[in-house]
mmCIF file with all atom_site columns, C-alpha atoms in Angstrom:
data_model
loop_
_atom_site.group_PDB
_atom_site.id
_atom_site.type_symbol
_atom_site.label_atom_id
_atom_site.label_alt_id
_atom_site.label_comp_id
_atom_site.label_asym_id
_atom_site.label_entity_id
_atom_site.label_seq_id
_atom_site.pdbx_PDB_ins_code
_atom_site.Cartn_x
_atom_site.Cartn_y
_atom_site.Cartn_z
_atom_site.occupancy
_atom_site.B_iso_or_equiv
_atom_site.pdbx_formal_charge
_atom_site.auth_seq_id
_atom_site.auth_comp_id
_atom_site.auth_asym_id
_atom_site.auth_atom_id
_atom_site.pdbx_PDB_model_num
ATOM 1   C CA . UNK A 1 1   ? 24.838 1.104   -23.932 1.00 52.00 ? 93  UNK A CA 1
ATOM 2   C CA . UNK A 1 2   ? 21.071 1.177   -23.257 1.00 67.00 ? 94  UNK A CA 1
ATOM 3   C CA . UNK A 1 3   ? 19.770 2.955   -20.353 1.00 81.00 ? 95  UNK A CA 1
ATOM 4   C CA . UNK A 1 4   ? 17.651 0.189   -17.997 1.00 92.00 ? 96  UNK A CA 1
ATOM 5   C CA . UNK A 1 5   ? 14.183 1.777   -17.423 1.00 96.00 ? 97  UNK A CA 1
ATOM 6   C CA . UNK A 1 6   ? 11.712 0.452   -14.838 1.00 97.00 ? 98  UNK A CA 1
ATOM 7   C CA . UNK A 1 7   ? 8.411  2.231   -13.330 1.00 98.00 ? 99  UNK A CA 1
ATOM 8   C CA . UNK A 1 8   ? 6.203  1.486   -10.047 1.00 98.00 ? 100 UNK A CA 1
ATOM 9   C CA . UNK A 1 9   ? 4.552  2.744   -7.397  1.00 98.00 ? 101 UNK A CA 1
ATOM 10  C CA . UNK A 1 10  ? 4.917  3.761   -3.515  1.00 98.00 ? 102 UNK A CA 1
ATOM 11  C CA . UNK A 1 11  ? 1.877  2.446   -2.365  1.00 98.00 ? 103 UNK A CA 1
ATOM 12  C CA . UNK A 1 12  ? 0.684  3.933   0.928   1.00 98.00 ? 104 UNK A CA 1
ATOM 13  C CA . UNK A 1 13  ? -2.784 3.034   2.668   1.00 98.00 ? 105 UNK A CA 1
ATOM 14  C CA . UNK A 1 14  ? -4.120 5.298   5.946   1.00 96.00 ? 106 UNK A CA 1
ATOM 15  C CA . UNK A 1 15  ? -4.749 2.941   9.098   1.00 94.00 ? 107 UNK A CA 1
ATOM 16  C CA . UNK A 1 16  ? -6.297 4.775   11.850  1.00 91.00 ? 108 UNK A CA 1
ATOM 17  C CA . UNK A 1 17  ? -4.184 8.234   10.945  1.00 89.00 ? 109 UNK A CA 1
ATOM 18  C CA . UNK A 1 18  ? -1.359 6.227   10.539  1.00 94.00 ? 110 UNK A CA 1
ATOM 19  C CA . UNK A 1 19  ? 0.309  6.289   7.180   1.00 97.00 ? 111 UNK A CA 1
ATOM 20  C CA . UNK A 1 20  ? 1.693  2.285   5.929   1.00 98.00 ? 112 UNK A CA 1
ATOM 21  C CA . UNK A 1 21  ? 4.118  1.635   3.265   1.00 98.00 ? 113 UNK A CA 1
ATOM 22  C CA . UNK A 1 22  ? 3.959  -1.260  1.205   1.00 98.00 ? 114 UNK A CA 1
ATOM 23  C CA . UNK A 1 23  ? 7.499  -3.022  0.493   1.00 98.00 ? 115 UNK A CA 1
ATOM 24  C CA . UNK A 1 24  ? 7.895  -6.662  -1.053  1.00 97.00 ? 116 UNK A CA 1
ATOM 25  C CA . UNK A 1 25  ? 10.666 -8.692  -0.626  1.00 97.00 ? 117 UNK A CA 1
ATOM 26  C CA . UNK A 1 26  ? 12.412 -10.466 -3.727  1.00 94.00 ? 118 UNK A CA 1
ATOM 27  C CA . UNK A 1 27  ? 12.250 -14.503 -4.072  1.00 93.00 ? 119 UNK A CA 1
ATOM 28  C CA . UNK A 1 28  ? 15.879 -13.470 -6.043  1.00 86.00 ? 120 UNK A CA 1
ATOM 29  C CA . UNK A 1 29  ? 18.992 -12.491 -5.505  1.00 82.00 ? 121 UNK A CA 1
ATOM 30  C CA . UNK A 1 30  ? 19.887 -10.673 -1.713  1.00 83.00 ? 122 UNK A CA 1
ATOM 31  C CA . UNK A 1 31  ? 16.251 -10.637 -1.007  1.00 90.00 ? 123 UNK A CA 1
ATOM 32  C CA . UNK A 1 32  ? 15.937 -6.876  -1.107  1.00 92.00 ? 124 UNK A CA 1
ATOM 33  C CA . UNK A 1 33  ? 13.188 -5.271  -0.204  1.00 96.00 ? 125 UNK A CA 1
ATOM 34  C CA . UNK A 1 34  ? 11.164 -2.770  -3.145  1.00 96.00 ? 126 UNK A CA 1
ATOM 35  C CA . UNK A 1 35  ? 8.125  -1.177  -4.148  1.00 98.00 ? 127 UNK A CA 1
ATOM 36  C CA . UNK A 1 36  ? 6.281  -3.217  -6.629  1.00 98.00 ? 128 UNK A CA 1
ATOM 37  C CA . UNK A 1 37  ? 7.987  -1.646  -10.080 1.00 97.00 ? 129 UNK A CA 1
ATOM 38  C CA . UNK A 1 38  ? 9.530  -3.555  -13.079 1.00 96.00 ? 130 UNK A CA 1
ATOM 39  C CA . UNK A 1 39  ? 11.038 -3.082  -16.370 1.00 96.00 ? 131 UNK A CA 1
ATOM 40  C CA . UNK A 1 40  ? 9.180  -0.520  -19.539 1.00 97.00 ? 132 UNK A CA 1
ATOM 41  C CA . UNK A 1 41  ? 8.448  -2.761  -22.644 1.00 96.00 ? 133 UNK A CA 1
ATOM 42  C CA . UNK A 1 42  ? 9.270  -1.401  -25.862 1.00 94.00 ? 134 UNK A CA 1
ATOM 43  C CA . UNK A 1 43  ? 6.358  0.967   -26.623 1.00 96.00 ? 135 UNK A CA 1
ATOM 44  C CA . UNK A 1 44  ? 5.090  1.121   -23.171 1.00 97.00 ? 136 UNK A CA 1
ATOM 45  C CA . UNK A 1 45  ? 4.878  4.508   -21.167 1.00 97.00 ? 137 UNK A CA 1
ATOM 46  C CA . UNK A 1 46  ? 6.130  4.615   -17.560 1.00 97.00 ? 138 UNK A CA 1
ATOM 47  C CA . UNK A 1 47  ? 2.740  4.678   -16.551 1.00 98.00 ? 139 UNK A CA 1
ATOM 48  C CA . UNK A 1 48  ? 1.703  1.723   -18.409 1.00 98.00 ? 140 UNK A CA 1
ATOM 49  C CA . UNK A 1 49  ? 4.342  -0.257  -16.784 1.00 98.00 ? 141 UNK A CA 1
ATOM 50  C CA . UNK A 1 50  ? 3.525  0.919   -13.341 1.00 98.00 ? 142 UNK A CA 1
ATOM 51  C CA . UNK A 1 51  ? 0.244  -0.267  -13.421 1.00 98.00 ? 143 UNK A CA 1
ATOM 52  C CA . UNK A 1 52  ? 1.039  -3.719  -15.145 1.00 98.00 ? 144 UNK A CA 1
ATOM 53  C CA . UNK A 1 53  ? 3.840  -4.576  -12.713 1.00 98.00 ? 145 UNK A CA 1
ATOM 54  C CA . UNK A 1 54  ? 1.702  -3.401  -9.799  1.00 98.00 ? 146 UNK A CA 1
ATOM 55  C CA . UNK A 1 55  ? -0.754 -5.616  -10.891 1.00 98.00 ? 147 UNK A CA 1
ATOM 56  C CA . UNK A 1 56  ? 1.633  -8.668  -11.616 1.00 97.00 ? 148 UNK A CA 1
ATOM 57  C CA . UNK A 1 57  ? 3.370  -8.304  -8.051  1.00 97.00 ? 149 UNK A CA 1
ATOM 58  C CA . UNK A 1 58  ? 1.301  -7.135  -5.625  1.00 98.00 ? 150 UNK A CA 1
ATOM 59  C CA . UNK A 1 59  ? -2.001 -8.043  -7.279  1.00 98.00 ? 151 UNK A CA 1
ATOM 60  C CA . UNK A 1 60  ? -3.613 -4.349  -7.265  1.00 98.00 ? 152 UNK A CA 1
ATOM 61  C CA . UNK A 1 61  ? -5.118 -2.650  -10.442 1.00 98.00 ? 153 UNK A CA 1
ATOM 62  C CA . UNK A 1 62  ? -5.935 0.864   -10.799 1.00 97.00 ? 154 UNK A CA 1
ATOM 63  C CA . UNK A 1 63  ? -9.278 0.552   -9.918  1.00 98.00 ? 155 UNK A CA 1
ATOM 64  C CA . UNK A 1 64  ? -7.620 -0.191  -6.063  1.00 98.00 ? 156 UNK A CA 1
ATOM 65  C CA . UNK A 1 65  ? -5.217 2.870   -6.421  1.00 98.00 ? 157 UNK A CA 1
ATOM 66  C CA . UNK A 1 66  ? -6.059 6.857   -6.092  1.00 97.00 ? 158 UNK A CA 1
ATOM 67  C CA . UNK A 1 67  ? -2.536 7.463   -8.024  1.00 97.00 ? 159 UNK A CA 1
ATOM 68  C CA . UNK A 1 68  ? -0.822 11.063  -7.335  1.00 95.00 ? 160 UNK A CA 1
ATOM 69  C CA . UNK A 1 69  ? 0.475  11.609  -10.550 1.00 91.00 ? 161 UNK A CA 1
ATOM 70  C CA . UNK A 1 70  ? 1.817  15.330  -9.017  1.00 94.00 ? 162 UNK A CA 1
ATOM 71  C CA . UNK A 1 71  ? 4.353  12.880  -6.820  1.00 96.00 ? 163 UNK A CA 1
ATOM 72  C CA . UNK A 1 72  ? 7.031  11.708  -9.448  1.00 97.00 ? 164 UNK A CA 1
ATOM 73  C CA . UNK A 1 73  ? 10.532 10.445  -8.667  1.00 97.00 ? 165 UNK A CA 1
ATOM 74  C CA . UNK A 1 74  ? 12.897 9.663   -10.816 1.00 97.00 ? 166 UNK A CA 1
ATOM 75  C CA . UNK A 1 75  ? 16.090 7.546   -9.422  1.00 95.00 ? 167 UNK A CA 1
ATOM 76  C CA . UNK A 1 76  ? 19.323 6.750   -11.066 1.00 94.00 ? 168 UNK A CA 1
ATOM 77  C CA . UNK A 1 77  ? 21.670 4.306   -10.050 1.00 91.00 ? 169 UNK A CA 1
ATOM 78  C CA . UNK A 1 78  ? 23.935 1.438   -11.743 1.00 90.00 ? 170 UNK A CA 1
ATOM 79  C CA . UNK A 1 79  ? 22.884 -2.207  -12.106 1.00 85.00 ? 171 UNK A CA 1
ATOM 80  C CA . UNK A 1 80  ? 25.254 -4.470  -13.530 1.00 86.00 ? 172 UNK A CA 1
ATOM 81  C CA . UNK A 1 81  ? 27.458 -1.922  -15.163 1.00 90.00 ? 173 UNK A CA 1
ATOM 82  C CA . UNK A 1 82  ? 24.267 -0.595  -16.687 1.00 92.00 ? 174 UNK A CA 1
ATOM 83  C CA . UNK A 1 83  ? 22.714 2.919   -15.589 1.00 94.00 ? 175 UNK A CA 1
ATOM 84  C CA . UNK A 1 84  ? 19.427 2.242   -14.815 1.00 95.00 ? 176 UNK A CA 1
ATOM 85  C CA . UNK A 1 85  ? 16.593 4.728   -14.358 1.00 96.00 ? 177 UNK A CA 1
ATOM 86  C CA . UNK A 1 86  ? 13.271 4.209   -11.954 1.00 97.00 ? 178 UNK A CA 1
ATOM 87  C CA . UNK A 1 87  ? 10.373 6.384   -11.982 1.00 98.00 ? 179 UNK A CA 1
ATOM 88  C CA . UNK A 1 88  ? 8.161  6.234   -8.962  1.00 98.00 ? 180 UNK A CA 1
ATOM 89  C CA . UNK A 1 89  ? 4.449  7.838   -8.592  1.00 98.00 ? 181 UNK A CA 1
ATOM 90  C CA . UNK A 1 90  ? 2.721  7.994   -5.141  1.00 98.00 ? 182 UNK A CA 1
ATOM 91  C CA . UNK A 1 91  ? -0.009 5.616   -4.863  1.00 98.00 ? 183 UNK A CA 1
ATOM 92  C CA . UNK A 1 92  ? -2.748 5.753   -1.726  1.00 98.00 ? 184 UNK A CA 1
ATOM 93  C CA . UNK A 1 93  ? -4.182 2.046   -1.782  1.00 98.00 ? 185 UNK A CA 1
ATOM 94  C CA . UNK A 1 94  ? -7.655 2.752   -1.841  1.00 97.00 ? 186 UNK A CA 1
ATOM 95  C CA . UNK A 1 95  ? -9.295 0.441   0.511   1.00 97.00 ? 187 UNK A CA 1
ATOM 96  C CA . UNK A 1 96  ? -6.763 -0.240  3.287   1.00 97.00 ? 188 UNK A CA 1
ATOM 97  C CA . UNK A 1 97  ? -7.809 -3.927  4.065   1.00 96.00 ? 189 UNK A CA 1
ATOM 98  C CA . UNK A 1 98  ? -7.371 -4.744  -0.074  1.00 97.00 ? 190 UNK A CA 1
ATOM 99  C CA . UNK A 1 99  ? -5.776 -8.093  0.465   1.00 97.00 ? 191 UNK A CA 1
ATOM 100 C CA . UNK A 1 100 ? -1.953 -8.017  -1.433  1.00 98.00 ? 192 UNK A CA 1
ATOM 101 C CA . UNK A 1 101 ? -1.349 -11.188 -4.016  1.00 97.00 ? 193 UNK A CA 1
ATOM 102 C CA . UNK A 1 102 ? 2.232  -11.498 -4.479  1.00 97.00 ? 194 UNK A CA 1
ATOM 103 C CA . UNK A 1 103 ? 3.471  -13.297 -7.661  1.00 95.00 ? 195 UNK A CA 1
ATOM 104 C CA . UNK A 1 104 ? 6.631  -15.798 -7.497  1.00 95.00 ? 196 UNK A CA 1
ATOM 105 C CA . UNK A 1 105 ? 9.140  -12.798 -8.145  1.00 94.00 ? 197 UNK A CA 1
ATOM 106 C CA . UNK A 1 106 ? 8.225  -11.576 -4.512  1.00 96.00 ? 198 UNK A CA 1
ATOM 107 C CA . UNK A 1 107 ? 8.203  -14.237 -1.231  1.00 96.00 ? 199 UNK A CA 1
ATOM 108 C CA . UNK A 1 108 ? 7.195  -11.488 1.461   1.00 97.00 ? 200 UNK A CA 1
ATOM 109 C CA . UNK A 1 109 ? 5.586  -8.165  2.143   1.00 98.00 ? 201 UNK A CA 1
ATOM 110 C CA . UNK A 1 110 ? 4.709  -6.108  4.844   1.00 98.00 ? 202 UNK A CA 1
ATOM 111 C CA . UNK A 1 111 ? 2.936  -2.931  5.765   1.00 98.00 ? 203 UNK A CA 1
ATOM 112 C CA . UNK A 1 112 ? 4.986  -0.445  7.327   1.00 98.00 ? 204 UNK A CA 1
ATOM 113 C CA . UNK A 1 113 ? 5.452  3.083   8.286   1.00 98.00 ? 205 UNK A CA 1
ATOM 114 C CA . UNK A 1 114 ? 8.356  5.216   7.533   1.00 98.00 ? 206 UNK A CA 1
ATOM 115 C CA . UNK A 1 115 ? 11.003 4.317   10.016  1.00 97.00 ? 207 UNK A CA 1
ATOM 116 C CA . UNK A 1 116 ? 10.920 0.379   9.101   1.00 98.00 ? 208 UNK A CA 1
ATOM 117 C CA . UNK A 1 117 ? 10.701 0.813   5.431   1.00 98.00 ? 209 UNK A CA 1
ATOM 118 C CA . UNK A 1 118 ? 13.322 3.233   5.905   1.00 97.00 ? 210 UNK A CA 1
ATOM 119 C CA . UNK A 1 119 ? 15.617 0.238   7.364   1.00 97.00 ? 211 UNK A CA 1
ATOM 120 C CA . UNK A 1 120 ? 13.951 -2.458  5.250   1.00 97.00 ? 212 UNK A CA 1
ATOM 121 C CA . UNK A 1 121 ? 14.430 -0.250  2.063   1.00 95.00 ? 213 UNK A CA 1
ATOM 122 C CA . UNK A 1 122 ? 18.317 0.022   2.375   1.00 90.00 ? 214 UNK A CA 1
ATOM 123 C CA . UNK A 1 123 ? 19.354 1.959   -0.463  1.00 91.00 ? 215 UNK A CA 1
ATOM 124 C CA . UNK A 1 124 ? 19.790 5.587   0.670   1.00 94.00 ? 216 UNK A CA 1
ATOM 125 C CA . UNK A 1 125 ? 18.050 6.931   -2.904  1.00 95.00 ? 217 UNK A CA 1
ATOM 126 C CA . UNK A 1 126 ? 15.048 5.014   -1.982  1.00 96.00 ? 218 UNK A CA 1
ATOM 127 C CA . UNK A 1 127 ? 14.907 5.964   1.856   1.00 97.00 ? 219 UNK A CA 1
ATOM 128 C CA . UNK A 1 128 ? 15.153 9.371   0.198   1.00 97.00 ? 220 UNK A CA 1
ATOM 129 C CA . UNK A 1 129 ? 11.990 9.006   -1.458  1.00 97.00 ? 221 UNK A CA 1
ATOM 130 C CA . UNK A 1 130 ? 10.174 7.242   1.269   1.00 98.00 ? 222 UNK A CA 1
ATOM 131 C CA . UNK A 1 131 ? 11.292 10.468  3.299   1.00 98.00 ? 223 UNK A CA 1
ATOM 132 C CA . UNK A 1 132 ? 9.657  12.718  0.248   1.00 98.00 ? 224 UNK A CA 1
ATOM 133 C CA . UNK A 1 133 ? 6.675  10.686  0.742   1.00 97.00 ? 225 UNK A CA 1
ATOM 134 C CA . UNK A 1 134 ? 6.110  11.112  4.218   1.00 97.00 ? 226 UNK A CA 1
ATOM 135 C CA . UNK A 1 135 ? 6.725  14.870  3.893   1.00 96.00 ? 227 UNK A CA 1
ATOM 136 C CA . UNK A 1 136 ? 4.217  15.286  0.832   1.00 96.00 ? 228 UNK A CA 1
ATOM 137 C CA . UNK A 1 137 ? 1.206  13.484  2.451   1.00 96.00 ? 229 UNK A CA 1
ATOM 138 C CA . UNK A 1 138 ? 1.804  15.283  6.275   1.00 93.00 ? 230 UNK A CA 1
ATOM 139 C CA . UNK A 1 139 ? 1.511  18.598  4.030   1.00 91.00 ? 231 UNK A CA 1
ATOM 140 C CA . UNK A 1 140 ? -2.101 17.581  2.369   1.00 85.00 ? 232 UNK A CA 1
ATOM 141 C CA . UNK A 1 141 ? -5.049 17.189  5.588   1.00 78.00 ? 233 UNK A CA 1
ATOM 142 C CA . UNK A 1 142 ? -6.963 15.127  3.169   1.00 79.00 ? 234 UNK A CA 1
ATOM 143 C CA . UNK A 1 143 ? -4.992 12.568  3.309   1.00 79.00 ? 235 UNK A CA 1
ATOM 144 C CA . UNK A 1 144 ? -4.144 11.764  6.891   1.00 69.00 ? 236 UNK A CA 1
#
């Protein structure tokens, strides 16, 4: 059985020395809400895909992203009866009033900081992340 792979990003923009999540809410199935990330084509790296499916969702290319390639997550969970993998790199959205463009696999998104994307996120794994995040950027006085 083939291991599912997908890649994305946690983007994060600063807003008055407040740090803002991006999550986007799925047009399909419970409506969950995610990071924009999506599934590695054959001969694609997990970069690659990270970048394309950022730019597909959410409408943001790398030129809009200062990407922490340092920050890496790597989650593993079961979808389907199929294990699936998801790598995630920390992304700080370069200009904070970049407008978001979400494509028809997405109907909603919102800015938020940790404690709502905590609850919006659901899935402990990813709360876990969210939580790394937070933890990683207090710890660097550049950022915030």
């Amino acid at each position: 059985m083939r291991n599912l792979r997908a890649a994305g990003f946690i983007i994060f923009r600063v807003v008055s020395t407040k740090l803002e999540y991006l999550l986007m809410q799925t047009s399909y199935g419970h409506h969950h809400w995610t990071p924009p990330k999506g599934h590695v084509d054959p001969g694609e790296s997990d970069m690659e895909t990270a970048l394309r499916e950022t730019e597909e969702e959410a409408g943001l290319s790398a030129d809009h992203l200062q990407i922490m390639a340092d920050f890496r997550k790597e989650l593993h969970y079961v979808v389907k009866q199929k294990p699936k993998t998801v790598v995630y790199w920390l992304a700080k959205l370069v200009d904070p009033t970049t407008a978001v463009k979400l494509s028809e696999e997405h109907r909603d998104f919102r800015w938020v900081k940790l404690e709502e994307a905590c609850q919006l996120a659901e899935y402990a794994d990813l709360q876990s992340v969210l939580r790394d995040c937070e933890a990683y950027l207090k710890n660097d006085p550049h950022i915030v």
